[in-house]
Amino acid sequence: MLLLIPLIVPHGLTVRLAERRDLLPIARLVETSFAVNRRNLESINYISSRPRGWLEEQITTVRVGLDIERRLTPWDWARHAQFVAEDGTGSIVGFCEVWGEDAESLRNESAVTPQPVLFNLCVADSARRRGVAQALMRDCEERCSVWGDAQMYLKVRQDNEAAGKLYEARGWSHLDVDARVVLSSWQERWKGSTAYPINLMSKPLPQELAAPRPAKTFDEFAVNIDTVREYNDPDALIWFALLVVRNSKALSPSYRVVPTVLALVTWAAFYLVIKVASHPEMMMGFQPVVAAAPAAL
Ligand SMILES: *[C@@H]1O[C@H](CO)[C@@H](O)[C@H](O)[C@H]1NC(C)=O
């Protein structure tokens, strides 16, 4: 981790790596920024056909939070970084992610999303026009240079002209690609539809390494208890537990039986507590058999 030292940028803003304690403010920021029915923002011309209710917004925030949390673990998403921008009062006013490890998409311009890719860049309304997005993008670009990448990518909605102009001013250019996004149904309700046209953009980067690092192999992804010990961080146990709960692909194959075992234990507990405890006569029915057994010997 070469960029752990917080970078001080003008106007009292600090850009640093995201931590677990930042999850809720990040989720709120991302949820509001990409919501289809956000109003009072001339620059972003997202049309709402159906306002979402309060409850739906809360549920979406939780889902967004879980999604971002998954990428906080160092194993699931290893060549990946999430940056937050904090204002002088310690409030999170900006967020951005960068990812580049998927073997099929890494440095592959024919991929649906070539990597490394910058995504989820958002800035709070209260902190606009203060260089927050630029500061976040600079850290993402530096990170990709450290990974040895000469080019990075992003996708932007064609109707989001403000963002398109910001990227152009930062040295990004449009690729002649008819890009599309694939959204799950809950994201489609939140972000609008998948039918809108998307621009794929790229930016050349200064390379710090002589040779680009190869994409990760499956063995590098595989996590077992030794990986946890090597990490030497109390959070490592939480990350590992979360991988097990999610039965993640990142787990060594032998660990993937754990969720099955947990499911069986849950089923057995359910059977004992609900079936047997609520029908004690079932137990009574067994007792004479148990009592009779020694007599039969
Ligand atoms: C690049 O992406 C395309 C489209 O997904 C895929 O068919 C191709 O195999 C990829 N190339 C490499 C080298 O992975």
PDB file of C-alpha atoms and ligand atoms in Angstrom:
ATOM      1  CA  MET A   1       0.000   0.000   0.000  1.00  0.00           C
ATOM      2  CA  LEU A   2       2.000   2.930  -1.273  1.00  0.00           C
ATOM      3  CA  LEU A   3      -0.647   5.631  -1.024  1.00  0.00           C
ATOM      4  CA  LEU A   4      -1.760   5.207   2.577  1.00  0.00           C
ATOM      5  CA  ILE A   5      -0.558   8.665   3.623  1.00  0.00           C
ATOM      6  CA  PRO A   6      -3.500  11.060   3.328  1.00  0.00           C
ATOM      7  CA  LEU A   7      -2.999  13.596   0.593  1.00  0.00           C
ATOM      8  CA  ILE A   8      -3.826  17.175   1.545  1.00  0.00           C
ATOM      9  CA  VAL A   9      -5.524  19.129  -1.230  1.00  0.00           C
ATOM     10  CA  PRO A  10      -6.648  22.795  -1.179  1.00  0.00           C
ATOM     11  CA  HIS A  11      -9.724  24.118   0.658  1.00  0.00           C
ATOM     12  CA  GLY A  12      -9.247  21.893   3.716  1.00  0.00           C
ATOM     13  CA  LEU A  13     -10.080  18.719   1.766  1.00  0.00           C
ATOM     14  CA  THR A  14      -8.354  15.438   2.504  1.00  0.00           C
ATOM     15  CA  VAL A  15      -8.374  12.454   0.180  1.00  0.00           C
ATOM     16  CA  ARG A  16      -7.703   9.069   1.789  1.00  0.00           C
ATOM     17  CA  LEU A  17      -8.557   5.400   1.411  1.00  0.00           C
ATOM     18  CA  ALA A  18     -12.063   4.460   2.553  1.00  0.00           C
ATOM     19  CA  GLU A  19     -12.461   2.511   5.800  1.00  0.00           C
ATOM     20  CA  ARG A  20     -15.250   0.380   7.217  1.00  0.00           C
ATOM     21  CA  ARG A  21     -16.500   3.252   9.432  1.00  0.00           C
ATOM     22  CA  ASP A  22     -17.123   5.339   6.275  1.00  0.00           C
ATOM     23  CA  LEU A  23     -19.599   2.846   4.801  1.00  0.00           C
ATOM     24  CA  LEU A  24     -22.866   4.527   5.756  1.00  0.00           C
ATOM     25  CA  PRO A  25     -21.940   8.068   4.616  1.00  0.00           C
ATOM     26  CA  ILE A  26     -20.503   6.603   1.385  1.00  0.00           C
ATOM     27  CA  ALA A  27     -23.636   4.537   0.736  1.00  0.00           C
ATOM     28  CA  ARG A  28     -25.848   7.597   1.301  1.00  0.00           C
ATOM     29  CA  LEU A  29     -23.709   9.699  -1.023  1.00  0.00           C
ATOM     30  CA  VAL A  30     -23.672   7.101  -3.802  1.00  0.00           C
ATOM     31  CA  GLU A  31     -27.396   6.392  -3.416  1.00  0.00           C
ATOM     32  CA  THR A  32     -28.335  10.082  -3.747  1.00  0.00           C
ATOM     33  CA  SER A  33     -25.828  10.818  -6.500  1.00  0.00           C
ATOM     34  CA  PHE A  34     -26.956   8.079  -8.873  1.00  0.00           C
ATOM     35  CA  ALA A  35     -30.670   8.086  -8.059  1.00  0.00           C
ATOM     36  CA  VAL A  36     -32.838   8.560 -11.126  1.00  0.00           C
ATOM     37  CA  ASN A  37     -35.242  10.955  -9.433  1.00  0.00           C
ATOM     38  CA  ARG A  38     -32.750  13.416  -7.990  1.00  0.00           C
ATOM     39  CA  ARG A  39     -34.098  16.905  -8.521  1.00  0.00           C
ATOM     40  CA  ASN A  40     -32.858  20.521  -8.503  1.00  0.00           C
ATOM     41  CA  LEU A  41     -29.757  19.718 -10.483  1.00  0.00           C
ATOM     42  CA  GLU A  42     -29.758  21.268 -13.913  1.00  0.00           C
ATOM     43  CA  SER A  43     -26.394  19.768 -14.782  1.00  0.00           C
ATOM     44  CA  ILE A  44     -27.682  16.200 -14.520  1.00  0.00           C
ATOM     45  CA  ASN A  45     -30.675  15.720 -16.693  1.00  0.00           C
ATOM     46  CA  TYR A  46     -31.964  12.405 -15.329  1.00  0.00           C
ATOM     47  CA  ILE A  47     -35.664  12.106 -15.973  1.00  0.00           C
ATOM     48  CA  SER A  48     -37.848  10.562 -13.335  1.00  0.00           C
ATOM     49  CA  SER A  49     -40.933   8.675 -14.376  1.00  0.00           C
ATOM     50  CA  ARG A  50     -41.741   7.456 -10.892  1.00  0.00           C
ATOM     51  CA  PRO A  51     -40.549   8.967  -7.619  1.00  0.00           C
ATOM     52  CA  ARG A  52     -39.200   6.374  -5.219  1.00  0.00           C
ATOM     53  CA  GLY A  53     -40.584   6.194  -1.727  1.00  0.00           C
ATOM     54  CA  TRP A  54     -38.636   6.718   1.498  1.00  0.00           C
ATOM     55  CA  LEU A  55     -38.508   3.006   2.249  1.00  0.00           C
ATOM     56  CA  GLU A  56     -37.188   2.114  -1.175  1.00  0.00           C
ATOM     57  CA  GLU A  57     -34.444   4.712  -0.779  1.00  0.00           C
ATOM     58  CA  GLN A  58     -33.396   3.202   2.564  1.00  0.00           C
ATOM     59  CA  ILE A  59     -33.351  -0.324   1.138  1.00  0.00           C
ATOM     60  CA  THR A  60     -31.303   0.822  -1.834  1.00  0.00           C
ATOM     61  CA  THR A  61     -28.851   2.563   0.520  1.00  0.00           C
ATOM     62  CA  VAL A  62     -28.341  -0.689   2.438  1.00  0.00           C
ATOM     63  CA  ARG A  63     -27.783  -2.639  -0.790  1.00  0.00           C
ATOM     64  CA  VAL A  64     -25.338  -0.027  -2.061  1.00  0.00           C
ATOM     65  CA  GLY A  65     -23.544  -0.164   1.311  1.00  0.00           C
ATOM     66  CA  LEU A  66     -23.240  -3.965   1.181  1.00  0.00           C
ATOM     67  CA  ASP A  67     -21.984  -3.774  -2.385  1.00  0.00           C
ATOM     68  CA  ILE A  68     -19.295  -1.245  -1.452  1.00  0.00           C
ATOM     69  CA  GLU A  69     -18.400  -3.181   1.697  1.00  0.00           C
ATOM     70  CA  ARG A  70     -17.747  -6.313  -0.346  1.00  0.00           C
ATOM     71  CA  ARG A  71     -15.110  -4.416  -2.279  1.00  0.00           C
ATOM     72  CA  LEU A  72     -13.465  -3.188   0.940  1.00  0.00           C
ATOM     73  CA  THR A  73     -12.066  -6.648   1.669  1.00  0.00           C
ATOM     74  CA  PRO A  74      -8.535  -6.933   0.330  1.00  0.00           C
ATOM     75  CA  TRP A  75      -9.077 -10.398  -1.170  1.00  0.00           C
ATOM     76  CA  ASP A  76     -12.296 -10.280  -3.101  1.00  0.00           C
ATOM     77  CA  TRP A  77     -11.154  -7.199  -4.942  1.00  0.00           C
ATOM     78  CA  ALA A  78      -7.412  -7.144  -4.606  1.00  0.00           C
ATOM     79  CA  ARG A  79      -6.284  -4.641  -7.208  1.00  0.00           C
ATOM     80  CA  HIS A  80      -8.960  -2.213  -6.234  1.00  0.00           C
ATOM     81  CA  ALA A  81      -9.078   1.023  -4.240  1.00  0.00           C
ATOM     82  CA  GLN A  82     -11.835   3.190  -2.797  1.00  0.00           C
ATOM     83  CA  PHE A  83     -11.052   6.808  -1.996  1.00  0.00           C
ATOM     84  CA  VAL A  84     -13.043   9.289   0.068  1.00  0.00           C
ATOM     85  CA  ALA A  85     -12.739  13.079   0.212  1.00  0.00           C
ATOM     86  CA  GLU A  86     -13.298  14.645   3.628  1.00  0.00           C
ATOM     87  CA  ASP A  87     -13.969  18.330   4.174  1.00  0.00           C
ATOM     88  CA  GLY A  88     -12.477  20.362   7.051  1.00  0.00           C
ATOM     89  CA  THR A  89     -15.193  19.119   9.458  1.00  0.00           C
ATOM     90  CA  GLY A  90     -14.556  15.448   8.734  1.00  0.00           C
ATOM     91  CA  SER A  91     -17.702  14.939   6.636  1.00  0.00           C
ATOM     92  CA  ILE A  92     -17.390  12.730   3.585  1.00  0.00           C
ATOM     93  CA  VAL A  93     -18.101  14.864   0.531  1.00  0.00           C
ATOM     94  CA  GLY A  94     -16.750  12.688  -2.254  1.00  0.00           C
ATOM     95  CA  PHE A  95     -16.129   9.062  -3.208  1.00  0.00           C
ATOM     96  CA  CYS A  96     -14.528   7.156  -6.057  1.00  0.00           C
ATOM     97  CA  GLU A  97     -13.412   3.604  -6.851  1.00  0.00           C
ATOM     98  CA  VAL A  98     -10.855   2.174  -9.221  1.00  0.00           C
ATOM     99  CA  TRP A  99     -10.517  -1.494 -10.187  1.00  0.00           C
ATOM    100  CA  GLY A 100      -8.184  -3.395 -12.453  1.00  0.00           C
ATOM    101  CA  GLU A 101      -7.706  -7.129 -11.903  1.00  0.00           C
ATOM    102  CA  ASP A 102     -10.227  -8.996 -14.011  1.00  0.00           C
ATOM    103  CA  ALA A 103      -8.114 -11.088 -16.385  1.00  0.00           C
ATOM    104  CA  GLU A 104     -10.510 -10.814 -19.359  1.00  0.00           C
ATOM    105  CA  SER A 105     -11.008  -7.063 -19.102  1.00  0.00           C
ATOM    106  CA  LEU A 106      -7.577  -5.872 -17.990  1.00  0.00           C
ATOM    107  CA  ARG A 107      -6.027  -3.729 -20.747  1.00  0.00           C
ATOM    108  CA  ASN A 108      -8.549  -5.221 -23.180  1.00  0.00           C
ATOM    109  CA  GLU A 109     -10.320  -2.595 -25.273  1.00  0.00           C
ATOM    110  CA  SER A 110     -12.751  -5.154 -26.690  1.00  0.00           C
ATOM    111  CA  ALA A 111     -14.049  -5.955 -23.202  1.00  0.00           C
ATOM    112  CA  VAL A 112     -17.423  -4.541 -22.141  1.00  0.00           C
ATOM    113  CA  THR A 113     -15.579  -2.433 -19.575  1.00  0.00           C
ATOM    114  CA  PRO A 114     -11.830  -2.323 -20.184  1.00  0.00           C
ATOM    115  CA  GLN A 115      -9.832  -2.096 -16.938  1.00  0.00           C
ATOM    116  CA  PRO A 116      -8.467  -0.444 -14.888  1.00  0.00           C
ATOM    117  CA  VAL A 117     -11.787   1.338 -14.601  1.00  0.00           C
ATOM    118  CA  LEU A 118     -12.758   4.378 -12.562  1.00  0.00           C
ATOM    119  CA  PHE A 119     -16.324   4.178 -11.256  1.00  0.00           C
ATOM    120  CA  ASN A 120     -18.814   5.440  -8.657  1.00  0.00           C
ATOM    121  CA  LEU A 121     -17.245   8.914  -8.725  1.00  0.00           C
ATOM    122  CA  CYS A 122     -19.576  11.222  -6.826  1.00  0.00           C
ATOM    123  CA  VAL A 123     -19.430  14.540  -4.985  1.00  0.00           C
ATOM    124  CA  ALA A 124     -21.931  15.900  -2.460  1.00  0.00           C
ATOM    125  CA  ASP A 125     -24.030  18.817  -3.732  1.00  0.00           C
ATOM    126  CA  SER A 126     -22.693  20.970  -0.877  1.00  0.00           C
ATOM    127  CA  ALA A 127     -19.094  20.499  -2.060  1.00  0.00           C
ATOM    128  CA  ARG A 128     -19.403  21.088  -5.783  1.00  0.00           C
ATOM    129  CA  ARG A 129     -16.952  23.254  -7.754  1.00  0.00           C
ATOM    130  CA  ARG A 130     -14.246  22.905  -5.121  1.00  0.00           C
ATOM    131  CA  GLY A 131     -11.991  20.465  -6.926  1.00  0.00           C
ATOM    132  CA  VAL A 132     -13.230  17.383  -5.020  1.00  0.00           C
ATOM    133  CA  ALA A 133     -13.739  15.252  -8.139  1.00  0.00           C
ATOM    134  CA  GLN A 134     -10.338  16.280  -9.519  1.00  0.00           C
ATOM    135  CA  ALA A 135      -8.617  15.381  -6.233  1.00  0.00           C
ATOM    136  CA  LEU A 136     -10.302  11.955  -6.167  1.00  0.00           C
ATOM    137  CA  MET A 137      -9.495  11.264  -9.814  1.00  0.00           C
ATOM    138  CA  ARG A 138      -5.865  12.204  -9.286  1.00  0.00           C
ATOM    139  CA  ASP A 139      -5.512   9.572  -6.545  1.00  0.00           C
ATOM    140  CA  CYS A 140      -7.195   6.947  -8.737  1.00  0.00           C
ATOM    141  CA  GLU A 141      -4.897   7.781 -11.639  1.00  0.00           C
ATOM    142  CA  GLU A 142      -1.817   7.595  -9.408  1.00  0.00           C
ATOM    143  CA  ARG A 143      -2.954   4.238  -8.106  1.00  0.00           C
ATOM    144  CA  CYS A 144      -3.279   2.855 -11.640  1.00  0.00           C
ATOM    145  CA  SER A 145       0.188   4.134 -12.503  1.00  0.00           C
ATOM    146  CA  VAL A 146       1.527   2.271  -9.470  1.00  0.00           C
ATOM    147  CA  TRP A 147      -0.210  -0.881 -10.748  1.00  0.00           C
ATOM    148  CA  GLY A 148       1.808  -0.400 -13.927  1.00  0.00           C
ATOM    149  CA  ASP A 149      -1.080   0.545 -16.189  1.00  0.00           C
ATOM    150  CA  ALA A 150      -0.552   2.932 -19.093  1.00  0.00           C
ATOM    151  CA  GLN A 151      -4.247   3.584 -19.721  1.00  0.00           C
ATOM    152  CA  MET A 152      -7.397   3.785 -17.631  1.00  0.00           C
ATOM    153  CA  TYR A 153     -11.087   3.791 -18.531  1.00  0.00           C
ATOM    154  CA  LEU A 154     -14.495   4.967 -17.397  1.00  0.00           C
ATOM    155  CA  LYS A 155     -18.099   4.911 -18.557  1.00  0.00           C
ATOM    156  CA  VAL A 156     -20.301   7.976 -18.471  1.00  0.00           C
ATOM    157  CA  ARG A 157     -23.908   8.536 -19.487  1.00  0.00           C
ATOM    158  CA  GLN A 158     -24.108  10.581 -22.664  1.00  0.00           C
ATOM    159  CA  ASP A 159     -26.733  12.865 -21.133  1.00  0.00           C
ATOM    160  CA  ASN A 160     -24.441  13.672 -18.192  1.00  0.00           C
ATOM    161  CA  GLU A 161     -22.720  16.526 -20.017  1.00  0.00           C
ATOM    162  CA  ALA A 162     -21.240  18.095 -16.887  1.00  0.00           C
ATOM    163  CA  ALA A 163     -19.337  14.913 -16.063  1.00  0.00           C
ATOM    164  CA  GLY A 164     -18.254  14.449 -19.699  1.00  0.00           C
ATOM    165  CA  LYS A 165     -16.772  17.968 -19.740  1.00  0.00           C
ATOM    166  CA  LEU A 166     -15.002  17.437 -16.418  1.00  0.00           C
ATOM    167  CA  TYR A 167     -13.357  14.267 -17.743  1.00  0.00           C
ATOM    168  CA  GLU A 168     -12.311  15.962 -21.002  1.00  0.00           C
ATOM    169  CA  ALA A 169     -10.713  18.787 -19.020  1.00  0.00           C
ATOM    170  CA  ARG A 170      -8.744  16.152 -17.070  1.00  0.00           C
ATOM    171  CA  GLY A 171      -7.257  14.633 -20.217  1.00  0.00           C
ATOM    172  CA  TRP A 172      -9.823  11.905 -20.910  1.00  0.00           C
ATOM    173  CA  SER A 173     -10.970  11.258 -24.472  1.00  0.00           C
ATOM    174  CA  HIS A 174     -13.908   9.392 -25.978  1.00  0.00           C
ATOM    175  CA  LEU A 175     -13.397   5.953 -27.462  1.00  0.00           C
ATOM    176  CA  ASP A 176     -15.504   5.156 -30.480  1.00  0.00           C
ATOM    177  CA  VAL A 177     -17.348   2.358 -28.725  1.00  0.00           C
ATOM    178  CA  ASP A 178     -21.061   1.716 -28.370  1.00  0.00           C
ATOM    179  CA  ALA A 179     -20.925   0.911 -24.670  1.00  0.00           C
ATOM    180  CA  ARG A 180     -23.865  -0.340 -22.613  1.00  0.00           C
ATOM    181  CA  VAL A 181     -24.333  -1.054 -18.955  1.00  0.00           C
ATOM    182  CA  VAL A 182     -25.856  -4.170 -17.475  1.00  0.00           C
ATOM    183  CA  LEU A 183     -27.786  -3.413 -14.297  1.00  0.00           C
ATOM    184  CA  SER A 184     -29.508  -5.771 -11.896  1.00  0.00           C
ATOM    185  CA  SER A 185     -33.223  -5.053 -11.451  1.00  0.00           C
ATOM    186  CA  TRP A 186     -32.836  -3.248  -8.110  1.00  0.00           C
ATOM    187  CA  GLN A 187     -30.189  -0.994  -9.646  1.00  0.00           C
ATOM    188  CA  GLU A 188     -32.366  -0.374 -12.667  1.00  0.00           C
ATOM    189  CA  ARG A 189     -35.151   0.975 -10.448  1.00  0.00           C
ATOM    190  CA  TRP A 190     -32.636   3.171  -8.665  1.00  0.00           C
ATOM    191  CA  LYS A 191     -30.570   4.440 -11.584  1.00  0.00           C
ATOM    192  CA  GLY A 192     -33.216   4.548 -14.297  1.00  0.00           C
ATOM    193  CA  SER A 193     -33.103   2.218 -17.253  1.00  0.00           C
ATOM    194  CA  THR A 194     -30.353   0.340 -19.006  1.00  0.00           C
ATOM    195  CA  ALA A 195     -31.411   1.764 -22.354  1.00  0.00           C
ATOM    196  CA  TYR A 196     -29.545   5.055 -22.154  1.00  0.00           C
ATOM    197  CA  PRO A 197     -26.449   5.522 -24.309  1.00  0.00           C
ATOM    198  CA  ILE A 198     -23.077   5.369 -22.587  1.00  0.00           C
ATOM    199  CA  ASN A 199     -19.718   6.789 -23.576  1.00  0.00           C
ATOM    200  CA  LEU A 200     -16.536   4.881 -22.928  1.00  0.00           C
ATOM    201  CA  MET A 201     -13.599   7.190 -22.213  1.00  0.00           C
ATOM    202  CA  SER A 202      -9.907   6.572 -21.645  1.00  0.00           C
ATOM    203  CA  LYS A 203      -6.887   8.440 -20.381  1.00  0.00           C
ATOM    204  CA  PRO A 204      -3.186   7.700 -20.886  1.00  0.00           C
ATOM    205  CA  LEU A 205      -1.186   7.480 -17.657  1.00  0.00           C
ATOM    206  CA  PRO A 206       2.463   7.939 -16.751  1.00  0.00           C
ATOM    207  CA  GLN A 207       3.821   4.501 -15.925  1.00  0.00           C
ATOM    208  CA  GLU A 208       5.877   4.040 -12.788  1.00  0.00           C
ATOM    209  CA  LEU A 209       6.752   0.415 -13.396  1.00  0.00           C
ATOM    210  CA  ALA A 210       8.799  -0.934 -16.247  1.00  0.00           C
ATOM    211  CA  ALA A 211       6.355  -3.728 -17.051  1.00  0.00           C
ATOM    212  CA  PRO A 212       2.611  -3.864 -16.353  1.00  0.00           C
ATOM    213  CA  ARG A 213       1.643  -6.407 -13.741  1.00  0.00           C
ATOM    214  CA  PRO A 214      -0.282  -9.404 -15.044  1.00  0.00           C
ATOM    215  CA  ALA A 215      -3.895  -9.992 -14.052  1.00  0.00           C
ATOM    216  CA  LYS A 216      -4.415 -12.071 -10.947  1.00  0.00           C
ATOM    217  CA  THR A 217      -4.603 -15.827 -11.298  1.00  0.00           C
ATOM    218  CA  PHE A 218      -7.128 -17.954  -9.440  1.00  0.00           C
ATOM    219  CA  ASP A 219      -4.462 -19.097  -6.964  1.00  0.00           C
ATOM    220  CA  GLU A 220      -3.737 -15.511  -6.018  1.00  0.00           C
ATOM    221  CA  PHE A 221      -7.406 -14.988  -5.286  1.00  0.00           C
ATOM    222  CA  ALA A 222      -7.797 -18.127  -3.177  1.00  0.00           C
ATOM    223  CA  VAL A 223      -8.061 -17.248   0.513  1.00  0.00           C
ATOM    224  CA  ASN A 224      -7.558 -19.657   3.403  1.00  0.00           C
ATOM    225  CA  ILE A 225      -6.767 -19.314   7.102  1.00  0.00           C
ATOM    226  CA  ASP A 226      -3.025 -18.932   6.349  1.00  0.00           C
ATOM    227  CA  THR A 227      -3.767 -15.881   4.216  1.00  0.00           C
ATOM    228  CA  VAL A 228      -5.668 -14.442   7.182  1.00  0.00           C
ATOM    229  CA  ARG A 229      -2.696 -15.031   9.512  1.00  0.00           C
ATOM    230  CA  GLU A 230      -0.248 -13.497   7.062  1.00  0.00           C
ATOM    231  CA  TYR A 231      -2.377 -10.386   6.888  1.00  0.00           C
ATOM    232  CA  ASN A 232      -1.748  -9.660  10.575  1.00  0.00           C
ATOM    233  CA  ASP A 233      -4.698  -7.303  10.926  1.00  0.00           C
ATOM    234  CA  PRO A 234      -7.691  -7.814  13.272  1.00  0.00           C
ATOM    235  CA  ASP A 235     -10.000  -6.823  10.411  1.00  0.00           C
ATOM    236  CA  ALA A 236      -8.716  -9.815   8.455  1.00  0.00           C
ATOM    237  CA  LEU A 237     -10.877 -12.159  10.567  1.00  0.00           C
ATOM    238  CA  ILE A 238     -13.996 -10.100   9.806  1.00  0.00           C
ATOM    239  CA  TRP A 239     -13.186 -10.111   6.103  1.00  0.00           C
ATOM    240  CA  PHE A 240     -12.653 -13.841   6.212  1.00  0.00           C
ATOM    241  CA  ALA A 241     -15.941 -14.423   8.053  1.00  0.00           C
ATOM    242  CA  LEU A 242     -17.731 -12.320   5.436  1.00  0.00           C
ATOM    243  CA  LEU A 243     -16.181 -14.334   2.615  1.00  0.00           C
ATOM    244  CA  VAL A 244     -17.389 -17.526   4.295  1.00  0.00           C
ATOM    245  CA  VAL A 245     -20.891 -16.152   4.854  1.00  0.00           C
ATOM    246  CA  ARG A 246     -21.105 -15.116   1.214  1.00  0.00           C
ATOM    247  CA  ASN A 247     -19.466 -18.341   0.047  1.00  0.00           C
ATOM    248  CA  SER A 248     -17.247 -16.157  -2.086  1.00  0.00           C
ATOM    249  CA  LYS A 249     -15.338 -17.396  -5.106  1.00  0.00           C
ATOM    250  CA  ALA A 250     -12.228 -16.008  -3.404  1.00  0.00           C
ATOM    251  CA  LEU A 251     -12.300 -18.816  -0.813  1.00  0.00           C
ATOM    252  CA  SER A 252     -10.102 -21.865  -1.144  1.00  0.00           C
ATOM    253  CA  PRO A 253     -12.375 -24.688  -2.362  1.00  0.00           C
ATOM    254  CA  SER A 254     -12.237 -26.609   0.930  1.00  0.00           C
ATOM    255  CA  TYR A 255     -13.826 -23.657   2.748  1.00  0.00           C
ATOM    256  CA  ARG A 256     -16.842 -23.617   0.508  1.00  0.00           C
ATOM    257  CA  VAL A 257     -18.463 -26.483   2.409  1.00  0.00           C
ATOM    258  CA  VAL A 258     -18.851 -24.177   5.429  1.00  0.00           C
ATOM    259  CA  PRO A 259     -22.094 -22.491   4.265  1.00  0.00           C
ATOM    260  CA  THR A 260     -23.576 -25.933   3.535  1.00  0.00           C
ATOM    261  CA  VAL A 261     -22.692 -27.084   7.048  1.00  0.00           C
ATOM    262  CA  LEU A 262     -24.183 -23.894   8.499  1.00  0.00           C
ATOM    263  CA  ALA A 263     -27.370 -24.449   6.500  1.00  0.00           C
ATOM    264  CA  LEU A 264     -27.663 -28.013   7.841  1.00  0.00           C
ATOM    265  CA  VAL A 265     -27.091 -26.828  11.416  1.00  0.00           C
ATOM    266  CA  THR A 266     -29.767 -24.149  10.977  1.00  0.00           C
ATOM    267  CA  TRP A 267     -32.187 -26.719   9.577  1.00  0.00           C
ATOM    268  CA  ALA A 268     -31.501 -29.112  12.468  1.00  0.00           C
ATOM    269  CA  ALA A 269     -32.000 -26.307  15.011  1.00  0.00           C
ATOM    270  CA  PHE A 270     -35.245 -25.348  13.315  1.00  0.00           C
ATOM    271  CA  TYR A 271     -36.443 -28.933  13.390  1.00  0.00           C
ATOM    272  CA  LEU A 272     -35.620 -29.370  17.070  1.00  0.00           C
ATOM    273  CA  VAL A 273     -36.979 -26.041  18.279  1.00  0.00           C
ATOM    274  CA  ILE A 274     -40.062 -25.613  16.110  1.00  0.00           C
ATOM    275  CA  LYS A 275     -41.160 -29.153  15.423  1.00  0.00           C
ATOM    276  CA  VAL A 276     -40.185 -30.954  18.597  1.00  0.00           C
ATOM    277  CA  ALA A 277     -40.590 -28.168  21.165  1.00  0.00           C
ATOM    278  CA  SER A 278     -43.984 -27.130  19.842  1.00  0.00           C
ATOM    279  CA  HIS A 279     -45.195 -30.733  19.682  1.00  0.00           C
ATOM    280  CA  PRO A 280     -43.935 -32.234  22.969  1.00  0.00           C
ATOM    281  CA  GLU A 281     -46.131 -35.282  22.389  1.00  0.00           C
ATOM    282  CA  MET A 282     -43.610 -36.285  19.720  1.00  0.00           C
ATOM    283  CA  MET A 283     -40.987 -36.502  22.470  1.00  0.00           C
ATOM    284  CA  MET A 284     -43.431 -38.394  24.710  1.00  0.00           C
ATOM    285  CA  GLY A 285     -43.995 -40.792  21.893  1.00  0.00           C
ATOM    286  CA  PHE A 286     -40.279 -41.591  21.810  1.00  0.00           C
ATOM    287  CA  GLN A 287     -39.857 -42.031  25.560  1.00  0.00           C
ATOM    288  CA  PRO A 288     -41.312 -45.537  25.980  1.00  0.00           C
ATOM    289  CA  VAL A 289     -39.069 -46.685  23.141  1.00  0.00           C
ATOM    290  CA  VAL A 290     -36.002 -45.217  24.880  1.00  0.00           C
ATOM    291  CA  ALA A 291     -37.094 -46.672  28.199  1.00  0.00           C
ATOM    292  CA  ALA A 292     -37.856 -50.034  26.655  1.00  0.00           C
ATOM    293  CA  ALA A 293     -34.494 -50.361  25.028  1.00  0.00           C
ATOM    294  CA  PRO A 294     -32.461 -51.226  28.190  1.00  0.00           C
ATOM    295  CA  ALA A 295     -35.161 -53.700  29.210  1.00  0.00           C
ATOM    296  CA  ALA A 296     -34.849 -55.431  25.890  1.00  0.00           C
ATOM    297  CA  LEU A 297     -31.150 -55.907  26.557  1.00  0.00           C
TER     298      LEU A 297
HETATM  299  C1  LIG B   1     -11.181  -9.262 -24.449  1.00  0.00           C
HETATM  300  O1  LIG B   1     -12.572  -9.116 -24.284  1.00  0.00           O
HETATM  301  C2  LIG B   1     -13.362  -9.862 -25.204  1.00  0.00           C
HETATM  302  C3  LIG B   1     -14.799  -9.486 -24.971  1.00  0.00           C
HETATM  303  O2  LIG B   1     -15.213  -9.739 -23.647  1.00  0.00           O
HETATM  304  C4  LIG B   1     -13.078 -11.342 -25.000  1.00  0.00           C
HETATM  305  O3  LIG B   1     -13.830 -12.093 -25.941  1.00  0.00           O
HETATM  306  C5  LIG B   1     -11.597 -11.608 -25.173  1.00  0.00           C
HETATM  307  O4  LIG B   1     -11.324 -12.948 -24.867  1.00  0.00           O
HETATM  308  C6  LIG B   1     -10.790 -10.705 -24.249  1.00  0.00           C
HETATM  309  N1  LIG B   1      -9.386 -10.889 -24.501  1.00  0.00           N
HETATM  310  C7  LIG B   1      -8.562 -11.376 -23.579  1.00  0.00           C
HETATM  311  C8  LIG B   1      -7.124 -11.432 -23.979  1.00  0.00           C
HETATM  312  O5  LIG B   1      -8.929 -11.752 -22.491  1.00  0.00           O
END
